[in-house]
Protein backbone atom coordinates (compact mmCIF):
# COMPACT_ATOMS: atom_id res chain seq x y z
CA UNK A 1 0.00 0.00 0.00
CA UNK A 2 2.77 2.42 0.93
CA UNK A 3 4.58 1.73 -2.35
CA UNK A 4 1.45 2.51 -4.32
CA UNK A 5 0.75 5.61 -2.29
CA UNK A 6 4.26 6.87 -2.98
CA UNK A 7 4.01 6.38 -6.76
CA UNK A 8 0.65 8.03 -6.77
CA UNK A 9 1.98 11.07 -4.95
CA UNK A 10 4.84 11.47 -7.38
CA UNK A 11 2.48 11.31 -10.30
CA UNK A 12 0.30 14.10 -8.96
CA UNK A 13 2.97 16.24 -7.35
CA UNK A 14 2.89 19.03 -9.87
CA UNK A 15 4.71 21.65 -7.78
CA UNK A 16 1.87 24.06 -8.20
CA UNK A 17 2.54 25.25 -4.66
CA UNK A 18 -0.45 23.49 -3.14
CA UNK A 19 0.27 19.79 -3.39
CA UNK A 20 -1.24 18.90 -0.04
CA UNK A 21 -4.74 20.13 -0.57
CA UNK A 22 -5.69 17.77 -3.40
CA UNK A 23 -8.45 15.43 -2.36
CA UNK A 24 -7.95 11.97 -3.74
CA UNK A 25 -10.15 8.88 -3.75
CA UNK A 26 -8.88 5.78 -1.91
CA UNK A 27 -6.72 3.49 -4.01
CA UNK A 28 -8.18 0.36 -5.62
CA UNK A 29 -5.84 -1.70 -3.42
CA UNK A 30 -7.14 -0.05 -0.25
CA UNK A 31 -10.73 -0.69 -1.26
CA UNK A 32 -10.09 -4.35 -2.14
CA UNK A 33 -8.25 -4.83 1.15
CA UNK A 34 -11.13 -3.29 3.07
CA UNK A 35 -13.65 -5.58 1.35
CA UNK A 36 -11.50 -8.66 1.99
CA UNK A 37 -11.00 -7.89 5.69
CA UNK A 38 -14.66 -7.00 6.21
CA UNK A 39 -15.88 -10.23 4.59
CA UNK A 40 -13.40 -12.31 6.56
CA UNK A 41 -14.44 -10.73 9.89
CA UNK A 42 -18.08 -11.49 9.15
CA UNK A 43 -17.38 -15.00 7.91
CA UNK A 44 -15.46 -15.77 11.13
CA UNK A 45 -18.23 -14.29 13.24
CA UNK A 46 -15.99 -11.56 14.71
CA UNK A 47 -18.52 -8.89 13.75
CA UNK A 48 -22.03 -9.10 12.40
CA UNK A 49 -23.31 -7.07 9.49
CA UNK A 50 -25.63 -5.30 11.92
CA UNK A 51 -22.81 -4.32 14.27
CA UNK A 52 -20.83 -3.01 11.34
CA UNK A 53 -23.80 -1.03 10.05
CA UNK A 54 -24.32 0.45 13.53
CA UNK A 55 -20.65 1.42 13.84
CA UNK A 56 -20.67 3.09 10.43
CA UNK A 57 -23.87 4.92 11.28
CA UNK A 58 -22.35 6.31 14.51
CA UNK A 59 -19.19 7.27 12.65
CA UNK A 60 -21.08 9.01 9.88
CA UNK A 61 -23.10 11.04 12.34
CA UNK A 62 -19.90 12.62 13.60
CA UNK A 63 -19.27 15.95 11.95
CA UNK A 64 -16.86 18.79 12.66
CA UNK A 65 -19.94 20.71 13.91
CA UNK A 66 -19.76 18.60 17.06
CA UNK A 67 -16.17 19.74 17.62
CA UNK A 68 -17.25 23.34 16.99
CA UNK A 69 -19.87 23.07 19.75
CA UNK A 70 -17.22 21.80 22.17
CA UNK A 71 -14.79 24.60 21.28
CA UNK A 72 -17.49 27.30 21.48
CA UNK A 73 -18.40 26.07 24.96
CA UNK A 74 -14.75 26.34 25.98
CA UNK A 75 -14.63 29.93 24.65
CA UNK A 76 -17.58 31.04 26.79
CA UNK A 77 -17.15 28.84 29.86
CA UNK A 78 -13.77 29.05 31.61
CA UNK A 79 -14.47 26.10 33.92
CA UNK A 80 -15.35 23.89 30.98
CA UNK A 81 -12.24 25.07 29.14
CA UNK A 82 -9.97 24.12 32.04
CA UNK A 83 -11.62 20.71 32.26
CA UNK A 84 -11.26 20.24 28.50
CA UNK A 85 -7.55 21.06 28.66
CA UNK A 86 -6.83 18.90 31.69
CA UNK A 87 -9.20 15.95 31.22
CA UNK A 88 -10.31 16.03 27.59
CA UNK A 89 -12.01 12.63 27.54
CA UNK A 90 -14.09 13.45 30.60
CA UNK A 91 -15.03 16.93 29.41
CA UNK A 92 -16.39 15.77 26.05
CA UNK A 93 -18.63 13.16 27.67
CA UNK A 94 -21.18 15.90 28.33
CA UNK A 95 -21.43 16.19 24.52
CA UNK A 96 -22.15 12.48 24.16
CA UNK A 97 -18.62 11.65 23.03
CA UNK A 98 -16.99 8.49 24.27
CA UNK A 99 -13.28 8.57 23.37
CA UNK A 100 -12.59 5.02 24.55
CA UNK A 101 -10.26 3.29 24.00
CA UNK A 102 -8.20 6.37 23.16
CA UNK A 103 -7.28 9.39 25.23
CA UNK A 104 -8.09 12.95 24.15
CA UNK A 105 -5.56 15.72 24.56
CA UNK A 106 -6.80 19.22 23.79
CA UNK A 107 -4.06 21.75 23.03
CA UNK A 108 -4.71 25.48 23.27
CA UNK A 109 -3.55 28.07 20.77
CA UNK A 110 -2.31 31.23 22.47
CA UNK A 111 -0.45 34.43 21.63
CA UNK A 112 2.76 32.45 22.09
CA UNK A 113 1.92 29.04 20.64
CA UNK A 114 0.19 27.63 17.57
CA UNK A 115 -0.60 23.90 17.58
CA UNK A 116 -0.78 21.55 14.62
CA UNK A 117 -2.00 17.93 14.65
CA UNK A 118 -0.68 15.11 12.51
CA UNK A 119 -0.34 11.33 12.59
CA UNK A 120 3.06 10.57 11.12
CA UNK A 121 2.49 6.82 11.15
CA UNK A 122 -0.95 6.53 9.56
CA UNK A 123 -4.08 8.61 10.02
CA UNK A 124 -5.06 8.66 13.72
CA UNK A 125 -7.59 11.45 14.13
CA UNK A 126 -10.23 12.43 16.71
CA UNK A 127 -12.96 10.74 14.63
CA UNK A 128 -15.33 10.50 17.61
CA UNK A 129 -15.45 14.31 17.51
CA UNK A 130 -14.61 15.42 13.95
CA UNK A 131 -15.79 12.42 11.91
CA UNK A 132 -13.88 11.25 8.86
CA UNK A 133 -10.49 12.93 8.33
CA UNK A 134 -9.90 14.92 5.15
CA UNK A 135 -7.95 13.09 2.42
CA UNK A 136 -4.90 15.32 2.75
CA UNK A 137 -4.55 14.38 6.44
CA UNK A 138 -3.73 10.82 5.39
CA UNK A 139 -1.28 11.77 2.68
CA UNK A 140 2.36 10.93 3.08
CA UNK A 141 3.54 14.42 2.22
CA UNK A 142 1.36 16.02 4.91
CA UNK A 143 2.41 13.41 7.46
CA UNK A 144 6.12 13.92 6.88
CA UNK A 145 6.25 17.61 6.07
CA UNK A 146 4.01 18.70 8.97
CA UNK A 147 6.79 17.62 11.31
CA UNK A 148 9.77 18.70 9.20
CA UNK A 149 8.56 22.06 7.97
CA UNK A 150 5.28 22.95 9.71
CA UNK A 151 5.41 26.65 8.82
CA UNK A 152 5.76 25.87 5.17
CA UNK A 153 2.84 23.41 5.30
CA UNK A 154 0.74 25.97 7.17
CA UNK A 155 1.47 28.61 4.55
CA UNK A 156 0.12 26.28 1.87
CA UNK A 157 -3.16 26.32 3.80
CA UNK A 158 -2.97 30.10 3.77
CA UNK A 159 -1.98 30.21 7.44
CA UNK A 160 0.97 32.43 8.26
CA UNK A 161 2.18 32.12 11.83
CA UNK A 162 4.24 35.08 12.95
CA UNK A 163 7.85 34.34 13.87
CA UNK A 164 7.29 35.25 17.51
CA UNK A 165 4.80 32.41 17.92
CA UNK A 166 6.08 28.91 18.45
CA UNK A 167 4.60 26.15 16.25
CA UNK A 168 4.07 22.88 18.13
CA UNK A 169 3.36 19.73 16.17
CA UNK A 170 1.49 16.91 17.92
CA UNK A 171 1.86 13.38 16.63
CA UNK A 172 -1.30 11.35 17.24
CA UNK A 173 -1.20 7.62 17.78
CA UNK A 174 -3.40 4.63 18.51
CA UNK A 175 -3.75 5.63 22.18
CA UNK A 176 -3.84 9.40 21.99
CA UNK A 177 -5.82 11.83 19.84
CA UNK A 178 -5.29 15.58 19.71
CA UNK A 179 -7.76 18.40 19.17
CA UNK A 180 -6.73 22.04 18.80
CA UNK A 181 -8.53 24.72 20.80
CA UNK A 182 -8.20 27.68 18.41
CA UNK A 183 -7.99 31.26 19.66
CA UNK A 184 -11.28 33.09 19.95
CA UNK A 185 -11.28 35.69 17.16
CA UNK A 186 -11.21 39.38 18.07
CA UNK A 187 -14.50 41.28 17.94
CA UNK A 188 -16.62 38.38 19.16
CA UNK A 189 -16.99 39.33 22.84
CA UNK A 190 -20.75 39.74 22.61
CA UNK A 191 -21.34 36.71 20.37
CA UNK A 192 -23.56 33.89 21.62
CA UNK A 193 -22.17 30.41 22.04
CA UNK A 194 -24.27 29.23 19.11
CA UNK A 195 -23.08 31.99 16.77
CA UNK A 196 -19.47 31.31 17.74
CA UNK A 197 -19.73 27.73 16.41
CA UNK A 198 -19.95 29.20 12.88
CA UNK A 199 -16.39 30.49 13.21
CA UNK A 200 -14.89 27.15 14.21
CA UNK A 201 -13.90 25.10 11.17
CA UNK A 202 -12.66 21.54 10.97
CA UNK A 203 -9.27 22.81 9.82
CA UNK A 204 -8.96 25.15 12.79
CA UNK A 205 -9.39 22.17 15.12
CA UNK A 206 -6.61 20.29 13.29
CA UNK A 207 -4.52 23.45 13.43
CA UNK A 208 -3.90 24.03 9.72
CA UNK A 209 -5.86 27.24 10.03
CA UNK A 210 -7.16 29.62 12.67
CA UNK A 211 -10.79 30.16 13.54
CA UNK A 212 -12.61 32.53 11.18
CA UNK A 213 -12.37 36.19 12.11
CA UNK A 214 -15.71 37.85 11.31
CA UNK A 215 -15.45 40.37 8.51
CA UNK A 216 -12.30 38.85 7.03
FE1 LIG B 1 -2.43 6.95 12.75
mmCIF file of N, CA and C in Angstrom, residues 110-183:
data_model
loop_
_atom_site.group_PDB
_atom_site.id
_atom_site.type_symbol
_atom_site.label_atom_id
_atom_site.label_comp_id
_atom_site.label_asym_id
_atom_site.label_seq_id
_atom_site.Cartn_x
_atom_site.Cartn_y
_atom_site.Cartn_z
ATOM 1 N N UNK A 110 -2.415 29.994 21.695
ATOM 2 C CA UNK A 110 -2.306 31.231 22.467
ATOM 3 C C UNK A 110 -1.527 32.261 21.652
ATOM 4 N N UNK A 111 -1.268 33.401 22.282
ATOM 5 C CA UNK A 111 -0.448 34.427 21.627
ATOM 6 C C UNK A 111 0.954 33.892 21.359
ATOM 7 N N UNK A 112 1.382 32.953 22.192
ATOM 8 C CA UNK A 112 2.761 32.450 22.093
ATOM 9 C C UNK A 112 2.887 31.175 21.274
ATOM 10 N N UNK A 113 1.806 30.369 21.230
ATOM 11 C CA UNK A 113 1.916 29.040 20.635
ATOM 12 C C UNK A 113 0.799 28.763 19.633
ATOM 13 N N UNK A 114 1.183 28.158 18.513
ATOM 14 C CA UNK A 114 0.194 27.627 17.570
ATOM 15 C C UNK A 114 0.398 26.119 17.490
ATOM 16 N N UNK A 115 -0.683 25.362 17.583
ATOM 17 C CA UNK A 115 -0.601 23.898 17.579
ATOM 18 C C UNK A 115 -1.096 23.310 16.263
ATOM 19 N N UNK A 116 -0.434 22.238 15.867
ATOM 20 C CA UNK A 116 -0.783 21.550 14.619
ATOM 21 C C UNK A 116 -0.812 20.049 14.906
ATOM 22 N N UNK A 117 -1.842 19.359 14.377
ATOM 23 C CA UNK A 117 -2.004 17.932 14.649
ATOM 24 C C UNK A 117 -1.704 17.115 13.399
ATOM 25 N N UNK A 118 -1.022 16.007 13.605
ATOM 26 C CA UNK A 118 -0.683 15.106 12.506
ATOM 27 C C UNK A 118 -0.662 13.690 13.070
ATOM 28 N N UNK A 119 -0.704 12.689 12.176
ATOM 29 C CA UNK A 119 -0.345 11.334 12.592
ATOM 30 C C UNK A 119 0.723 10.902 11.600
ATOM 31 N N UNK A 120 1.965 10.859 12.052
ATOM 32 C CA UNK A 120 3.064 10.574 11.124
ATOM 33 C C UNK A 120 3.039 9.128 10.647
ATOM 34 N N UNK A 121 2.458 8.250 11.463
ATOM 35 C CA UNK A 121 2.491 6.818 11.146
ATOM 36 C C UNK A 121 1.379 6.416 10.175
ATOM 37 N N UNK A 122 0.163 6.921 10.431
ATOM 38 C CA UNK A 122 -0.947 6.527 9.558
ATOM 39 C C UNK A 122 -1.955 7.675 9.490
ATOM 40 N N UNK A 123 -3.087 7.541 10.135
ATOM 41 C CA UNK A 123 -4.080 8.614 10.019
ATOM 42 C C UNK A 123 -4.917 8.745 11.284
ATOM 43 N N UNK A 124 -4.317 8.511 12.464
ATOM 44 C CA UNK A 124 -5.060 8.656 13.721
ATOM 45 C C UNK A 124 -5.602 10.083 13.807
ATOM 46 N N UNK A 125 -6.839 10.195 14.255
ATOM 47 C CA UNK A 125 -7.586 11.448 14.126
ATOM 48 C C UNK A 125 -8.710 11.386 15.139
ATOM 49 N N UNK A 126 -9.141 12.498 15.717
ATOM 50 C CA UNK A 126 -10.233 12.434 16.712
ATOM 51 C C UNK A 126 -11.586 12.212 16.020
ATOM 52 N N UNK A 127 -11.755 11.042 15.415
ATOM 53 C CA UNK A 127 -12.961 10.742 14.634
ATOM 54 C C UNK A 127 -14.233 10.818 15.464
ATOM 55 N N UNK A 128 -14.132 10.474 16.754
ATOM 56 C CA UNK A 128 -15.326 10.502 17.606
ATOM 57 C C UNK A 128 -15.871 11.921 17.719
ATOM 58 N N UNK A 129 -15.024 12.919 17.421
ATOM 59 C CA UNK A 129 -15.451 14.312 17.509
ATOM 60 C C UNK A 129 -15.592 14.948 16.132
ATOM 61 N N UNK A 130 -14.628 14.726 15.243
ATOM 62 C CA UNK A 130 -14.613 15.417 13.949
ATOM 63 C C UNK A 130 -15.112 14.572 12.781
ATOM 64 N N UNK A 131 -15.345 13.274 13.008
ATOM 65 C CA UNK A 131 -15.795 12.415 11.912
ATOM 66 C C UNK A 131 -14.631 11.920 11.066
ATOM 67 N N UNK A 132 -14.879 11.794 9.770
ATOM 68 C CA UNK A 132 -13.878 11.251 8.858
ATOM 69 C C UNK A 132 -12.799 12.308 8.558
ATOM 70 N N UNK A 133 -11.526 11.930 8.624
ATOM 71 C CA UNK A 133 -10.488 12.927 8.328
ATOM 72 C C UNK A 133 -10.470 13.305 6.848
ATOM 73 N N UNK A 134 -10.034 14.531 6.554
ATOM 74 C CA UNK A 134 -9.896 14.925 5.148
ATOM 75 C C UNK A 134 -8.808 14.087 4.478
ATOM 76 N N UNK A 135 -8.905 13.937 3.147
ATOM 77 C CA UNK A 135 -7.952 13.086 2.424
ATOM 78 C C UNK A 135 -6.510 13.541 2.614
ATOM 79 N N UNK A 136 -6.291 14.853 2.632
ATOM 80 C CA UNK A 136 -4.903 15.321 2.751
ATOM 81 C C UNK A 136 -4.275 14.920 4.077
ATOM 82 N N UNK A 137 -5.102 14.742 5.122
ATOM 83 C CA UNK A 137 -4.548 14.380 6.435
ATOM 84 C C UNK A 137 -3.832 13.041 6.390
ATOM 85 N N UNK A 138 -4.284 12.164 5.480
ATOM 86 C CA UNK A 138 -3.727 10.821 5.393
ATOM 87 C C UNK A 138 -2.552 10.745 4.416
ATOM 88 N N UNK A 139 -2.320 11.829 3.706
ATOM 89 C CA UNK A 139 -1.277 11.768 2.675
ATOM 90 C C UNK A 139 0.126 11.784 3.269
ATOM 91 N N UNK A 140 0.995 11.047 2.592
ATOM 92 C CA UNK A 140 2.360 10.925 3.079
ATOM 93 C C UNK A 140 3.062 12.280 3.153
ATOM 94 N N UNK A 141 2.822 13.138 2.186
ATOM 95 C CA UNK A 141 3.545 14.418 2.218
ATOM 96 C C UNK A 141 3.091 15.278 3.405
ATOM 97 N N UNK A 142 1.792 15.272 3.712
ATOM 98 C CA UNK A 142 1.356 16.023 4.910
ATOM 99 C C UNK A 142 1.981 15.417 6.157
ATOM 100 N N UNK A 143 1.939 14.092 6.259
ATOM 101 C CA UNK A 143 2.415 13.414 7.461
ATOM 102 C C UNK A 143 3.897 13.651 7.710
ATOM 103 N N UNK A 144 4.688 13.703 6.661
ATOM 104 C CA UNK A 144 6.119 13.917 6.884
ATOM 105 C C UNK A 144 6.467 15.403 6.964
ATOM 106 N N UNK A 145 5.856 16.194 6.099
ATOM 107 C CA UNK A 145 6.246 17.605 6.069
ATOM 108 C C UNK A 145 5.714 18.394 7.259
ATOM 109 N N UNK A 146 4.579 17.973 7.820
ATOM 110 C CA UNK A 146 4.014 18.696 8.969
ATOM 111 C C UNK A 146 5.015 18.743 10.122
ATOM 112 N N UNK A 147 5.800 17.682 10.241
ATOM 113 C CA UNK A 147 6.793 17.621 11.309
ATOM 114 C C UNK A 147 8.065 18.363 10.912
ATOM 115 N N UNK A 148 8.497 18.142 9.670
ATOM 116 C CA UNK A 148 9.771 18.705 9.196
ATOM 117 C C UNK A 148 9.710 20.199 8.970
ATOM 118 N N UNK A 149 8.652 20.649 8.351
ATOM 119 C CA UNK A 149 8.559 22.063 7.970
ATOM 120 C C UNK A 149 7.131 22.574 8.161
ATOM 121 N N UNK A 150 6.689 22.599 9.432
ATOM 122 C CA UNK A 150 5.285 22.951 9.706
ATOM 123 C C UNK A 150 4.883 24.328 9.185
ATOM 124 N N UNK A 151 5.772 25.294 9.270
ATOM 125 C CA UNK A 151 5.405 26.650 8.823
ATOM 126 C C UNK A 151 5.151 26.690 7.324
ATOM 127 N N UNK A 152 5.940 25.919 6.604
ATOM 128 C CA UNK A 152 5.763 25.872 5.165
ATOM 129 C C UNK A 152 4.434 25.186 4.810
ATOM 130 N N UNK A 153 4.121 24.092 5.514
ATOM 131 C CA UNK A 153 2.843 23.407 5.295
ATOM 132 C C UNK A 153 1.688 24.351 5.635
ATOM 133 N N UNK A 154 1.799 25.038 6.759
ATOM 134 C CA UNK A 154 0.740 25.965 7.167
ATOM 135 C C UNK A 154 0.525 27.048 6.120
ATOM 136 N N UNK A 155 1.612 27.535 5.539
ATOM 137 C CA UNK A 155 1.471 28.612 4.550
ATOM 138 C C UNK A 155 0.724 28.117 3.310
ATOM 139 N N UNK A 156 0.858 26.824 3.007
ATOM 140 C CA UNK A 156 0.119 26.277 1.866
ATOM 141 C C UNK A 156 -1.386 26.220 2.143
ATOM 142 N N UNK A 157 -1.745 26.234 3.416
ATOM 143 C CA UNK A 157 -3.160 26.317 3.796
ATOM 144 C C UNK A 157 -3.576 27.785 3.970
ATOM 145 N N UNK A 158 -2.673 28.678 3.636
ATOM 146 C CA UNK A 158 -2.974 30.103 3.773
ATOM 147 C C UNK A 158 -2.820 30.608 5.194
ATOM 148 N N UNK A 159 -2.130 29.841 6.029
ATOM 149 C CA UNK A 159 -1.982 30.213 7.438
ATOM 150 C C UNK A 159 -0.542 30.641 7.711
ATOM 151 N N UNK A 160 -0.374 31.916 7.969
ATOM 152 C CA UNK A 160 0.965 32.430 8.256
ATOM 153 C C UNK A 160 1.065 32.687 9.759
ATOM 154 N N UNK A 161 1.991 31.970 10.380
ATOM 155 C CA UNK A 161 2.179 32.121 11.827
ATOM 156 C C UNK A 161 3.385 33.031 12.041
ATOM 157 N N UNK A 162 3.157 34.125 12.787
ATOM 158 C CA UNK A 162 4.244 35.080 12.946
ATOM 159 C C UNK A 162 5.423 34.431 13.667
ATOM 160 N N UNK A 163 6.607 34.946 13.363
ATOM 161 C CA UNK A 163 7.846 34.336 13.866
ATOM 162 C C UNK A 163 7.920 34.317 15.389
ATOM 163 N N UNK A 164 7.203 35.237 16.043
ATOM 164 C CA UNK A 164 7.294 35.254 17.505
ATOM 165 C C UNK A 164 6.362 34.235 18.171
ATOM 166 N N UNK A 165 5.614 33.500 17.355
ATOM 167 C CA UNK A 165 4.804 32.411 17.925
ATOM 168 C C UNK A 165 5.479 31.084 17.615
ATOM 169 N N UNK A 166 5.498 30.227 18.626
ATOM 170 C CA UNK A 166 6.075 28.910 18.446
ATOM 171 C C UNK A 166 5.054 27.992 17.773
ATOM 172 N N UNK A 167 5.499 27.137 16.851
ATOM 173 C CA UNK A 167 4.600 26.148 16.253
ATOM 174 C C UNK A 167 4.910 24.793 16.884
ATOM 175 N N UNK A 168 3.905 24.206 17.517
ATOM 176 C CA UNK A 168 4.075 22.885 18.134
ATOM 177 C C UNK A 168 3.306 21.848 17.327
ATOM 178 N N UNK A 169 3.991 20.789 16.951
ATOM 179 C CA UNK A 169 3.356 19.734 16.168
ATOM 180 C C UNK A 169 3.108 18.533 17.075
ATOM 181 N N UNK A 170 1.867 18.027 17.043
ATOM 182 C CA UNK A 170 1.492 16.907 17.922
ATOM 183 C C UNK A 170 1.232 15.666 17.090
ATOM 184 N N UNK A 171 1.962 14.621 17.393
ATOM 185 C CA UNK A 171 1.865 13.379 16.634
ATOM 186 C C UNK A 171 0.881 12.426 17.316
ATOM 187 N N UNK A 172 -0.271 12.236 16.678
ATOM 188 C CA UNK A 172 -1.305 11.354 17.238
ATOM 189 C C UNK A 172 -0.859 9.903 17.129
ATOM 190 N N UNK A 173 -1.468 9.062 17.927
ATOM 191 C CA UNK A 173 -1.199 7.622 17.780
ATOM 192 C C UNK A 173 -2.419 6.832 18.218
ATOM 193 N N UNK A 174 -2.260 5.512 18.231
ATOM 194 C CA UNK A 174 -3.395 4.630 18.509
ATOM 195 C C UNK A 174 -4.021 4.896 19.876
ATOM 196 N N UNK A 175 -3.242 5.424 20.826
ATOM 197 C CA UNK A 175 -3.754 5.630 22.181
ATOM 198 C C UNK A 175 -4.161 7.070 22.469
ATOM 199 N N UNK A 176 -3.678 7.990 21.658
ATOM 200 C CA UNK A 176 -3.839 9.399 21.989
ATOM 201 C C UNK A 176 -4.244 10.228 20.775
ATOM 202 N N UNK A 177 -5.359 10.952 20.916
ATOM 203 C CA UNK A 177 -5.823 11.826 19.840
ATOM 204 C C UNK A 177 -5.745 13.277 20.311
ATOM 205 N N UNK A 178 -5.407 14.163 19.380
ATOM 206 C CA UNK A 178 -5.294 15.579 19.713
ATOM 207 C C UNK A 178 -6.403 16.388 19.047
ATOM 208 N N UNK A 179 -6.798 17.446 19.727
ATOM 209 C CA UNK A 179 -7.756 18.402 19.168
ATOM 210 C C UNK A 179 -7.228 19.788 19.522
ATOM 211 N N UNK A 180 -7.229 20.689 18.545
ATOM 212 C CA UNK A 180 -6.734 22.041 18.803
ATOM 213 C C UNK A 180 -7.890 22.921 19.293
ATOM 214 N N UNK A 181 -7.611 23.672 20.337
ATOM 215 C CA UNK A 181 -8.535 24.716 20.799
ATOM 216 C C UNK A 181 -8.039 26.021 20.180
ATOM 217 N N UNK A 182 -8.678 26.458 19.085
ATOM 218 C CA UNK A 182 -8.196 27.680 18.415
ATOM 219 C C UNK A 182 -8.432 28.910 19.293
ATOM 220 N N UNK A 183 -7.761 30.007 18.924
ATOM 221 C CA UNK A 183 -7.987 31.256 19.658
ATOM 222 C C UNK A 183 -9.338 31.843 19.272
#
